[in-house]
MMTF fields as JSON, N, C-alpha, C and O atoms, coordinates in Angstrom:
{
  "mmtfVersion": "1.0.0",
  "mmtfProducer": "UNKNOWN",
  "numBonds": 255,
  "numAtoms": 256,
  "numGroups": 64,
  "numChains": 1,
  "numModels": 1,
  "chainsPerModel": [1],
  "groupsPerChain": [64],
  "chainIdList": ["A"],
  "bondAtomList": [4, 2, 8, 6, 12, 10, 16, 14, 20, 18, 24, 22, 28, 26, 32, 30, 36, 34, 40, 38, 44, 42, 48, 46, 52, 50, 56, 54, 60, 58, 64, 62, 68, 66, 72, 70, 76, 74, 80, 78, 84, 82, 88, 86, 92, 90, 96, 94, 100, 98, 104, 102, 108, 106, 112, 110, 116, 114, 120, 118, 124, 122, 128, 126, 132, 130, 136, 134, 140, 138, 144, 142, 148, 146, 152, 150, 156, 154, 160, 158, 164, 162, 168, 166, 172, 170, 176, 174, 180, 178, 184, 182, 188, 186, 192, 190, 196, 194, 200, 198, 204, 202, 208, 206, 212, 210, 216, 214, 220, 218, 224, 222, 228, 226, 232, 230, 236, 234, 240, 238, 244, 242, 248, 246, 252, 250],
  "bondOrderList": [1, 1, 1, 1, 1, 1, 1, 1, 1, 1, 1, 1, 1, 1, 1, 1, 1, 1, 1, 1, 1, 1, 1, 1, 1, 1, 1, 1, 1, 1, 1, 1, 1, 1, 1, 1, 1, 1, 1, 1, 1, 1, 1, 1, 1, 1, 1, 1, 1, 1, 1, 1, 1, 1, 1, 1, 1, 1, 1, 1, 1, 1, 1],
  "groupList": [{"groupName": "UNK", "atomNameList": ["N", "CA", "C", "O"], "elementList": ["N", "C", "C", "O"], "formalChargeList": [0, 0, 0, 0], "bondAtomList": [1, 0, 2, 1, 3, 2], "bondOrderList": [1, 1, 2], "singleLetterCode": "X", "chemCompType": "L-PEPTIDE LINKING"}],
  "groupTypeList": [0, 0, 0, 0, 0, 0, 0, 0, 0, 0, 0, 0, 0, 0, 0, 0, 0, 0, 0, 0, 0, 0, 0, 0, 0, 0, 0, 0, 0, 0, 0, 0, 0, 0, 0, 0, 0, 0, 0, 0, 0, 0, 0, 0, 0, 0, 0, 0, 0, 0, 0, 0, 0, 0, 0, 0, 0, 0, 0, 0, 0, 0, 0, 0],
  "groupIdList": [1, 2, 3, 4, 5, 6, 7, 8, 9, 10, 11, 12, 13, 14, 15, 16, 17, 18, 19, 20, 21, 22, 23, 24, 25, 26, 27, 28, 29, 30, 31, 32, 33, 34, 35, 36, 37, 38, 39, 40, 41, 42, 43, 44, 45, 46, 47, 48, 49, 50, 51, 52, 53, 54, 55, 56, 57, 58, 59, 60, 61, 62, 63, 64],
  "secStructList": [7, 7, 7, 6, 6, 2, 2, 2, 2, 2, 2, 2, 2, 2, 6, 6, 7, 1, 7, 7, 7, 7, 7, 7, 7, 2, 2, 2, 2, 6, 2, 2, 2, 2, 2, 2, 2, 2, 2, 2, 2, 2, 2, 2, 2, 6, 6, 1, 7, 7, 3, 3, 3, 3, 7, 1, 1, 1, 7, 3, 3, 3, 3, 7],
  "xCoordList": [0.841, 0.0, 0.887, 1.86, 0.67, 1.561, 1.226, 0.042, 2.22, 2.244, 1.992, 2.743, 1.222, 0.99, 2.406, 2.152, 3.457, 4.463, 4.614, 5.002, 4.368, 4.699, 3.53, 3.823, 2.139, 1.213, 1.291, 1.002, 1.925, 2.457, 3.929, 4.201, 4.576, 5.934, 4.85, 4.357, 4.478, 3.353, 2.413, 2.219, 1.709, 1.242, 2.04, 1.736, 3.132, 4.334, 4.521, 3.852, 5.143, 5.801, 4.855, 5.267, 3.421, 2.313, 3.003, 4.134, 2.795, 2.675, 3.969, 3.933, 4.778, 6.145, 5.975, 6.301, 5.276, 5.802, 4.879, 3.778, 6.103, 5.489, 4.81, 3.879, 5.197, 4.861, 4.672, 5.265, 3.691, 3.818, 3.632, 3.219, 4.097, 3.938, 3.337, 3.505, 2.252, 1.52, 1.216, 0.759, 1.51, 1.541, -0.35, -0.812, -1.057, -2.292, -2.47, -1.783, -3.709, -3.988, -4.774, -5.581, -4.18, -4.896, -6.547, -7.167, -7.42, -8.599, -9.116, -10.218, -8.502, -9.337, -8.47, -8.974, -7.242, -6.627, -6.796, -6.601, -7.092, -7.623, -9.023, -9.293, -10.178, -11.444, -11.301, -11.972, -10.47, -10.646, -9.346, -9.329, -8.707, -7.889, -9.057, -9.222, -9.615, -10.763, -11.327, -11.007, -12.21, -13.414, -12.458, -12.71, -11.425, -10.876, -10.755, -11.247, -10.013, -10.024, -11.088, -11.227, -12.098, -13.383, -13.942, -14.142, -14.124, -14.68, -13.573, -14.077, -12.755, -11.735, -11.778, -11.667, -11.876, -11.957, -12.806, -12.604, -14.01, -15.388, -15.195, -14.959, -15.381, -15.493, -14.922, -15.437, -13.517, -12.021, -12.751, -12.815, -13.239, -14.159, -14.663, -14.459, -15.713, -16.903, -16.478, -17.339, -15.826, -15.527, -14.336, -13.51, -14.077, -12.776, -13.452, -14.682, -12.816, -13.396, -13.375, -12.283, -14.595, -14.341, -13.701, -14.026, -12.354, -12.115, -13.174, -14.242, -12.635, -13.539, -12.39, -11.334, -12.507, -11.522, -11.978, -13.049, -11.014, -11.152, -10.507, -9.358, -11.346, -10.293, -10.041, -10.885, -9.225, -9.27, -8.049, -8.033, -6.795, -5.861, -4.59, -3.666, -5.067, -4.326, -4.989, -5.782, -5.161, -6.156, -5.991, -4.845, -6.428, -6.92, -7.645, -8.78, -7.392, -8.361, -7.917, -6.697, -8.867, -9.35, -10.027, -10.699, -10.118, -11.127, -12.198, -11.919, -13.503, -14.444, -15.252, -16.146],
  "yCoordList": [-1.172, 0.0, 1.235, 1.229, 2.209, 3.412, 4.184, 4.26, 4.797, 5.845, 7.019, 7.426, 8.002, 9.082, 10.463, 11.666, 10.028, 10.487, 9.978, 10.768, 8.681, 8.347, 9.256, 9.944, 8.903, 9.679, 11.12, 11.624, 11.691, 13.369, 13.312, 14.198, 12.167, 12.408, 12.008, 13.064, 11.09, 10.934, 12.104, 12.276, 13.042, 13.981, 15.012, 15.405, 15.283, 16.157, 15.62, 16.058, 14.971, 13.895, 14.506, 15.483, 14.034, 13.796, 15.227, 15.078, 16.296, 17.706, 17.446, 18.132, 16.86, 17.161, 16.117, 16.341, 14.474, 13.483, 13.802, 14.323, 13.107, 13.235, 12.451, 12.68, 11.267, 9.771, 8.72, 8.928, 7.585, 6.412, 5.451, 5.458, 4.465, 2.662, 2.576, 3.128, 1.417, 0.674, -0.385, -0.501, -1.866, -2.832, -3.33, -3.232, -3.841, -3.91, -5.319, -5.613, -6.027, -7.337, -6.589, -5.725, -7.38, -6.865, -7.254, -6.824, -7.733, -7.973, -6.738, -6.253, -6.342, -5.061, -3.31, -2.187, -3.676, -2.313, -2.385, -1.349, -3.391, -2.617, -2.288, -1.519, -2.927, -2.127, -0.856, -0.111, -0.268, 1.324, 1.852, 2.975, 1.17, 1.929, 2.355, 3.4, 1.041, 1.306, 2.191, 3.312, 2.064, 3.253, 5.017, 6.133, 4.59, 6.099, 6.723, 7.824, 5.89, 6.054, 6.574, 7.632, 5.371, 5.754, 7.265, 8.1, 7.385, 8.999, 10.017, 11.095, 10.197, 10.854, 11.241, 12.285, 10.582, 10.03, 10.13, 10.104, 10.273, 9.946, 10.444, 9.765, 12.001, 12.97, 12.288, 12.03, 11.768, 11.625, 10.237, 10.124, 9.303, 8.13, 8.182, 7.688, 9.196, 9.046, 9.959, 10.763, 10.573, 11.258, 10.474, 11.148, 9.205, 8.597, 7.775, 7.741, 7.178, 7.12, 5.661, 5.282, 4.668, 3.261, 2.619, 2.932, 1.295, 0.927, 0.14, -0.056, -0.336, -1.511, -2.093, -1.462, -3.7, -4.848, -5.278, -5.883, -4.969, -6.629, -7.192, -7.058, -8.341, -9.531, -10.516, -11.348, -10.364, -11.126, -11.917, -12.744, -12.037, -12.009, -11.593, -12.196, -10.275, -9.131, -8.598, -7.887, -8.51, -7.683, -6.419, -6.16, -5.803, -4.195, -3.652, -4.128, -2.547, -1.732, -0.601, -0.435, 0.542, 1.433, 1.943, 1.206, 3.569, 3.998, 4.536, 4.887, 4.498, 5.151, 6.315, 6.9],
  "zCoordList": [0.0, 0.0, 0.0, 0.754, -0.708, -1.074, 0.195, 0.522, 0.984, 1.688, 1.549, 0.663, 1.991, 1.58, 1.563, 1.631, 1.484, 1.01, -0.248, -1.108, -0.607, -1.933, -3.119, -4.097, -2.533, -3.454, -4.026, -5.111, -2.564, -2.746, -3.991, -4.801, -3.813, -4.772, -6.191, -6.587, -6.833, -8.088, -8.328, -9.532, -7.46, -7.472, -8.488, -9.614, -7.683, -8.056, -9.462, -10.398, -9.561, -10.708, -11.622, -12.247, -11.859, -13.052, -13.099, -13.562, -12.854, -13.867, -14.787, -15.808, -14.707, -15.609, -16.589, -17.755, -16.083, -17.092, -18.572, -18.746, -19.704, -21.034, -21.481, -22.253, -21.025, -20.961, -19.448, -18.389, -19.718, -18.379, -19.311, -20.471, -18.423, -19.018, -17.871, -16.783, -18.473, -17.796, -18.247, -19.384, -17.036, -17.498, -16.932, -15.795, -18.191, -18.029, -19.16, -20.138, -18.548, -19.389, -20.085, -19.744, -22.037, -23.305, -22.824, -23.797, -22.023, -22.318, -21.451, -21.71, -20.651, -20.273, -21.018, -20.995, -21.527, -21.981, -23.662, -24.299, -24.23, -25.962, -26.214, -27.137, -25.294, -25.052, -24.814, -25.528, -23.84, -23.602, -24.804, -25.307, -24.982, -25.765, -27.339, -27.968, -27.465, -28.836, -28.418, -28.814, -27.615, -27.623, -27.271, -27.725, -26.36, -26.327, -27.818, -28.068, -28.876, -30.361, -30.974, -31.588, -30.644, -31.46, -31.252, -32.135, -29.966, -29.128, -29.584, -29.268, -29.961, -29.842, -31.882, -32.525, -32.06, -33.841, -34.637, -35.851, -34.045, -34.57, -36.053, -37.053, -35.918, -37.402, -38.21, -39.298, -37.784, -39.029, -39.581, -40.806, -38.862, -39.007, -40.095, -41.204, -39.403, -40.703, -41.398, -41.04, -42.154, -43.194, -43.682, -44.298, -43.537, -44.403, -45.583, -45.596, -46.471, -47.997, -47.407, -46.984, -47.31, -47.308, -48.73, -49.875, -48.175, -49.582, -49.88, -49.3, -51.02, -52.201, -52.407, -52.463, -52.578, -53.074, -53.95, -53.999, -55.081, -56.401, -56.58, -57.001, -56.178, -56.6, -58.089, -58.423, -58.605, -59.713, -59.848, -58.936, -60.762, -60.612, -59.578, -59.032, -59.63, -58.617, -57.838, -58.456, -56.614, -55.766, -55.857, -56.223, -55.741, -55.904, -55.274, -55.232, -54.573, -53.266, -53.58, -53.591, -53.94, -53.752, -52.962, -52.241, -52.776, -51.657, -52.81, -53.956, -52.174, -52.746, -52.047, -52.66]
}
């Protein structure tokens, strides 16, 4: 259990850091990582050109 000297040094700390690692299991950290994306993204979302694939010989994808 963190001491409340330690919480006061992390307190401090957060205003400066640029970055944190955090070690988290993929079944609960790419759900929030998606939806943080999705919410964050929405507009760029729906205004991107969905592709189209053809397949024949050579595959081919275009956006439309």
């Amino acid at each position: 259990m963190a001491s409340g000297r330690d919480a006061d040094n992390w307190s401090r700390a957060a205003k400066e850091l640029r970055s944190v690692t955090t070690y988290c299991d993929p079944t609960i950290a790419l759900p929030m990582l998606v939806t943080a994306l999705t919410q964050s993204a929405a507009r760029q979302i729906k205004a991107r050109r969905k592709p189209t694939f053809t397949l024949g010989r050579d595959l081919v994808m275009s956006a439309t």
